[in-house]
Amino acid sequence: MKRDERRQGIINLLVESRAVDLDDLAARFAVSKMTIHRDLDDLEQAGVLRKVRGGATIDAGTQFESDFRFRELQEADVKRSIAEAAAELVEPGMTVMINDGSMAAVLGDVLARKKPVTIITNNAAIMERNKGENGVTLIGLGGVYSPKFNAFIGIVTEEALSRLRADIAFVSAPAVSGRLAYHMDEAVVRTKRAMIASSRQSCLLINSRRFGHTALHVFADLGDFDTVISDKPLPQETSMELGDGPTVVRIAISPTQQDGSAVAATEPD
């Protein structure tokens, strides 16, 4: 097997199982452990994976988030349920901001049903899917394109956001611990903060699998959001820290759940 084919095979395994074992890879591809080490080193340098003891993973770390191409293929049902719940906050005629991320990209698809709607975004996937969509006014934010996040970030993006205003900003996070939301990239953090500052309301979208994790940078306090939407209730510690604040927590209901509801809204305990 050629090197590129082997590395694509490693990527395919990561998409399926999120982690790979060095010994298993060497046996599967009939090559030495040193060869696999070099493959993993090169893939890590390209930002595709994160090496760990005895193998590699695409799970986020304090300074690592997996490539957008991985995240786009994962947990489609969870992303869809959260996106559907978020769309309930949008009325036709509103202007919304949506940040980078694979979950946000799904929301961009769902919001096309809320026509007429204006979408302001730095998310290249949303731009691609909504360009030319009837009833959608699409404002694409410029900046430096990041293949890893499939989004535009940087000074140009932040400057554009400072001159725009929206009814609501939808912001996602790869990690939440306690009442703090985190991200591993400084430029992405600045863009998320700029969206929050430029919107009348803000909503955090968080996959429950990201609870209890941190990343390099704190980008927001959950209490700063008007709404937090996840697929499961917030950890008890987080709910207690939010206390009696104004933040509304909404739990997105999966289509497979019996009651068929879209969301359940609760005030923090």
Coordinates of C-alpha atoms in Angstrom, one line a residue:
M1 CA 0.0 0.0 0.0
K2 CA 1.3 3.4 -0.9
R3 CA 1.9 6.1 1.7
D4 CA -1.0 8.3 0.7
E5 CA -3.4 5.4 0.7
R6 CA -2.2 4.3 4.1
R7 CA -2.6 7.7 5.6
Q8 CA -6.1 8.0 4.1
G9 CA -6.8 4.7 5.7
I10 CA -5.7 6.1 9.1
I11 CA -8.0 9.1 8.5
N12 CA -11.0 6.8 7.7
L13 CA -10.4 4.8 10.9
L14 CA -10.3 8.0 12.9
V15 CA -13.7 9.1 11.5
E16 CA -15.2 5.8 12.5
S17 CA -13.7 5.4 16.0
R18 CA -12.2 8.8 17.0
A19 CA -8.9 7.1 18.1
V20 CA -6.4 4.7 16.7
D21 CA -3.8 2.4 18.3
L22 CA -0.2 2.4 17.1
D23 CA 0.2 -1.4 17.3
D24 CA -3.1 -2.0 15.6
L25 CA -2.2 0.3 12.7
A26 CA 1.2 -1.3 12.2
A27 CA -0.5 -4.8 12.0
R28 CA -3.3 -3.6 9.8
F29 CA -1.1 -2.0 7.2
A30 CA 1.8 -4.4 7.5
V31 CA 4.4 -1.8 8.2
S32 CA 6.8 -1.0 11.0
K33 CA 5.8 1.1 14.1
M34 CA 8.3 3.6 13.0
T35 CA 6.5 4.1 9.7
I36 CA 3.2 4.6 11.5
H37 CA 5.0 7.1 13.8
R38 CA 6.1 9.1 10.8
D39 CA 2.5 8.9 9.3
L40 CA 1.0 10.2 12.6
D41 CA 3.7 12.9 12.9
D42 CA 2.9 14.2 9.4
L43 CA -0.8 14.1 9.9
E44 CA -0.5 15.9 13.3
Q45 CA 1.7 18.6 11.7
A46 CA -1.1 19.0 9.1
G47 CA -3.6 19.5 11.9
V48 CA -5.5 16.4 11.2
L49 CA -5.0 14.5 14.4
R50 CA -3.5 14.7 17.9
K51 CA -0.9 12.1 18.9
V52 CA -1.3 10.5 22.3
R53 CA 0.6 7.8 24.1
G54 CA 0.3 4.6 22.0
G55 CA -1.7 6.1 19.1
A56 CA -3.7 9.2 18.0
T57 CA -7.1 10.8 18.4
I58 CA -9.3 13.5 16.9
D59 CA -10.8 14.4 20.2
A60 CA -10.2 18.0 21.1
G61 CA -7.3 18.9 23.5
T62 CA -6.4 22.2 25.1
Q63 CA -4.6 23.3 22.0
F64 CA -6.2 21.0 19.4
E65 CA -9.5 20.8 17.5
S66 CA -9.9 18.2 14.8
D67 CA -10.1 19.3 11.2
F68 CA -13.5 20.5 10.0
R69 CA -13.7 17.6 7.5
F70 CA -13.8 15.2 10.5
R71 CA -16.3 17.1 12.5
E72 CA -18.6 17.5 9.6
L73 CA -19.0 13.7 9.4
Q74 CA -19.7 13.1 13.1
E75 CA -22.8 13.0 15.2
A76 CA -25.2 14.3 12.5
D77 CA -28.3 13.6 14.6
V78 CA -27.0 15.6 17.6
K79 CA -26.1 18.5 15.4
R80 CA -29.4 18.5 13.6
S81 CA -31.4 18.4 16.9
I82 CA -29.4 21.3 18.3
A83 CA -29.8 23.2 15.1
E84 CA -33.6 22.7 15.0
A85 CA -33.8 23.9 18.6
A86 CA -31.8 27.0 17.8
A87 CA -33.9 27.8 14.7
E88 CA -36.9 28.1 17.1
L89 CA -35.3 31.4 18.3
V90 CA -35.4 32.9 14.8
E91 CA -38.4 34.6 13.1
P92 CA -38.6 35.5 9.5
G93 CA -37.1 38.9 8.8
M94 CA -34.4 38.6 11.5
T95 CA -30.7 39.1 11.0
V96 CA -28.5 36.3 12.5
M97 CA -24.8 35.8 13.0
I98 CA -23.4 32.2 12.8
N99 CA -19.8 31.4 13.7
D100 CA -17.4 28.7 12.4
G101 CA -17.9 25.0 13.1
S102 CA -19.6 21.9 11.8
M103 CA -22.7 22.3 14.1
A104 CA -23.1 25.9 13.0
A105 CA -22.9 24.7 9.4
V106 CA -26.0 22.6 10.0
L107 CA -27.8 25.5 11.5
G108 CA -27.1 27.5 8.4
D109 CA -29.0 24.8 6.4
V110 CA -31.9 24.9 8.8
L111 CA -32.3 28.7 8.9
A112 CA -32.9 28.7 5.1
R113 CA -36.4 27.7 6.0
K114 CA -36.9 31.0 8.0
K115 CA -37.1 33.1 4.9
P116 CA -36.7 36.0 4.6
V117 CA -33.6 35.9 6.7
T118 CA -30.2 37.6 6.7
I119 CA -27.3 35.5 7.6
I120 CA -23.9 37.0 8.6
T121 CA -21.2 34.4 8.8
N122 CA -17.5 33.6 8.5
N123 CA -18.4 29.9 8.0
A124 CA -17.4 28.8 4.5
A125 CA -19.7 25.8 4.5
I126 CA -22.7 28.1 5.2
M127 CA -21.6 30.5 2.5
E128 CA -21.3 27.7 0.0
R129 CA -24.7 26.1 0.8
N130 CA -26.7 29.4 1.0
K131 CA -25.2 31.4 -1.9
G132 CA -28.0 32.1 -4.3
E133 CA -30.7 30.8 -1.9
N134 CA -33.9 32.6 -2.6
G135 CA -35.1 34.6 0.5
V136 CA -31.6 34.4 2.2
T137 CA -29.5 37.6 2.3
L138 CA -26.0 36.2 2.8
I139 CA -23.3 38.5 4.2
G140 CA -20.0 36.6 4.0
L141 CA -17.3 37.9 6.3
G142 CA -13.9 38.2 4.8
G143 CA -10.5 37.6 6.4
V144 CA -7.8 34.9 6.3
Y145 CA -9.2 31.5 5.3
S146 CA -8.4 28.7 7.7
P147 CA -8.8 25.2 6.2
K148 CA -8.7 23.7 9.6
F149 CA -11.9 25.5 10.7
N150 CA -13.2 26.0 7.1
A151 CA -13.8 29.7 8.1
F152 CA -12.5 33.2 7.7
I153 CA -10.8 34.7 10.7
G154 CA -8.5 37.6 11.7
I155 CA -8.4 41.3 11.7
V156 CA -10.5 41.8 8.6
T157 CA -13.2 39.5 10.0
E158 CA -13.3 41.4 13.3
E159 CA -13.3 44.8 11.6
A160 CA -16.3 43.8 9.5
L161 CA -18.2 42.5 12.6
S162 CA -17.6 45.8 14.4
R163 CA -19.6 47.5 11.7
L164 CA -22.6 45.1 11.6
R165 CA -25.5 44.5 14.0
A166 CA -27.7 41.4 14.3
D167 CA -30.7 40.3 16.2
I168 CA -29.0 37.1 17.5
A169 CA -25.6 35.5 17.3
F170 CA -25.2 31.7 17.4
V171 CA -21.8 30.7 18.8
S172 CA -20.5 27.2 19.3
A173 CA -17.8 25.9 21.7
P174 CA -15.5 22.8 21.6
A175 CA -15.2 22.8 25.4
V176 CA -17.2 23.8 28.5
S177 CA -16.1 23.4 32.1
G178 CA -18.0 24.9 35.0
R179 CA -19.6 28.0 33.6
L180 CA -16.8 28.8 31.2
A181 CA -16.7 28.1 27.4
Y182 CA -13.3 27.5 25.8
H183 CA -11.6 27.4 22.5
M184 CA -8.0 26.5 21.5
D185 CA -7.4 29.2 18.8
E186 CA -6.9 32.8 19.7
A187 CA -8.1 34.3 16.4
V188 CA -11.3 32.2 16.5
V189 CA -12.0 33.4 20.1
R190 CA -11.7 37.0 19.0
T191 CA -14.2 36.4 16.2
K192 CA -16.7 34.7 18.5
R193 CA -16.5 37.6 21.0
A194 CA -17.0 40.1 18.2
M195 CA -20.2 38.3 17.1
I196 CA -21.5 38.3 20.6
A197 CA -20.7 42.0 21.0
S198 CA -22.4 42.9 17.7
S199 CA -25.7 41.1 18.4
R200 CA -28.8 42.0 20.5
Q201 CA -29.0 38.4 21.8
S202 CA -26.5 35.5 21.9
C203 CA -27.0 31.8 22.0
L204 CA -24.4 29.1 22.8
L205 CA -24.6 25.8 21.0
I206 CA -22.8 23.0 22.8
N207 CA -22.6 19.2 22.2
S208 CA -22.9 17.5 25.6
R209 CA -19.8 15.4 24.8
R210 CA -17.8 18.6 25.2
F211 CA -18.9 19.1 28.8
G212 CA -16.1 18.9 31.4
H213 CA -13.3 19.8 29.0
T214 CA -11.2 22.9 28.7
A215 CA -9.1 24.5 26.0
L216 CA -6.3 27.0 25.9
H217 CA -8.5 30.2 25.9
V218 CA -11.6 31.1 27.8
F219 CA -13.9 33.0 25.4
A220 CA -17.1 33.5 27.3
D221 CA -19.0 32.9 30.6
L222 CA -22.2 30.9 30.1
G223 CA -24.0 33.5 32.1
D224 CA -23.2 36.0 29.4
F225 CA -25.5 34.2 26.9
D226 CA -29.2 34.7 26.7
T227 CA -29.7 31.1 25.8
V228 CA -27.6 27.9 26.0
I229 CA -28.7 24.9 23.8
S230 CA -27.4 21.4 24.2
D231 CA -28.6 17.8 23.6
K232 CA -28.5 16.9 27.3
P233 CA -28.9 18.8 30.5
L234 CA -25.9 20.8 31.7
P235 CA -23.8 19.1 34.4
Q236 CA -25.1 19.8 37.9
E237 CA -22.0 21.8 38.8
T238 CA -22.6 24.1 35.8
S239 CA -26.3 24.5 36.5
M240 CA -25.5 25.4 40.1
E241 CA -22.9 28.0 39.1
L242 CA -25.4 29.6 36.7
G243 CA -27.7 29.9 39.7
D244 CA -30.8 32.1 39.3
G245 CA -29.3 34.1 36.4
P246 CA -31.2 35.1 33.3
T247 CA -29.7 32.5 31.0
V248 CA -32.3 30.1 29.6
V249 CA -31.1 26.5 29.0
R250 CA -32.8 24.6 26.2
I251 CA -32.4 20.8 25.7
A252 CA -32.7 19.7 22.1
I253 CA -34.8 16.6 21.7
S254 CA -33.5 13.9 19.3
P255 CA -36.0 12.7 16.6
T256 CA -35.7 9.3 18.1
Q257 CA -37.0 10.3 21.5
Q258 CA -40.6 9.3 22.2
D259 CA -42.3 12.6 22.9
G260 CA -41.4 14.2 19.5
S261 CA -40.8 17.6 21.0
A262 CA -38.3 20.0 19.5
V263 CA -36.9 21.4 22.7
A264 CA -37.4 21.5 26.5
A265 CA -36.7 24.9 28.0
T266 CA -35.6 25.3 31.7
E267 CA -34.4 28.0 33.9
P268 CA -31.0 27.3 35.6
D269 CA -31.4 25.6 39.0

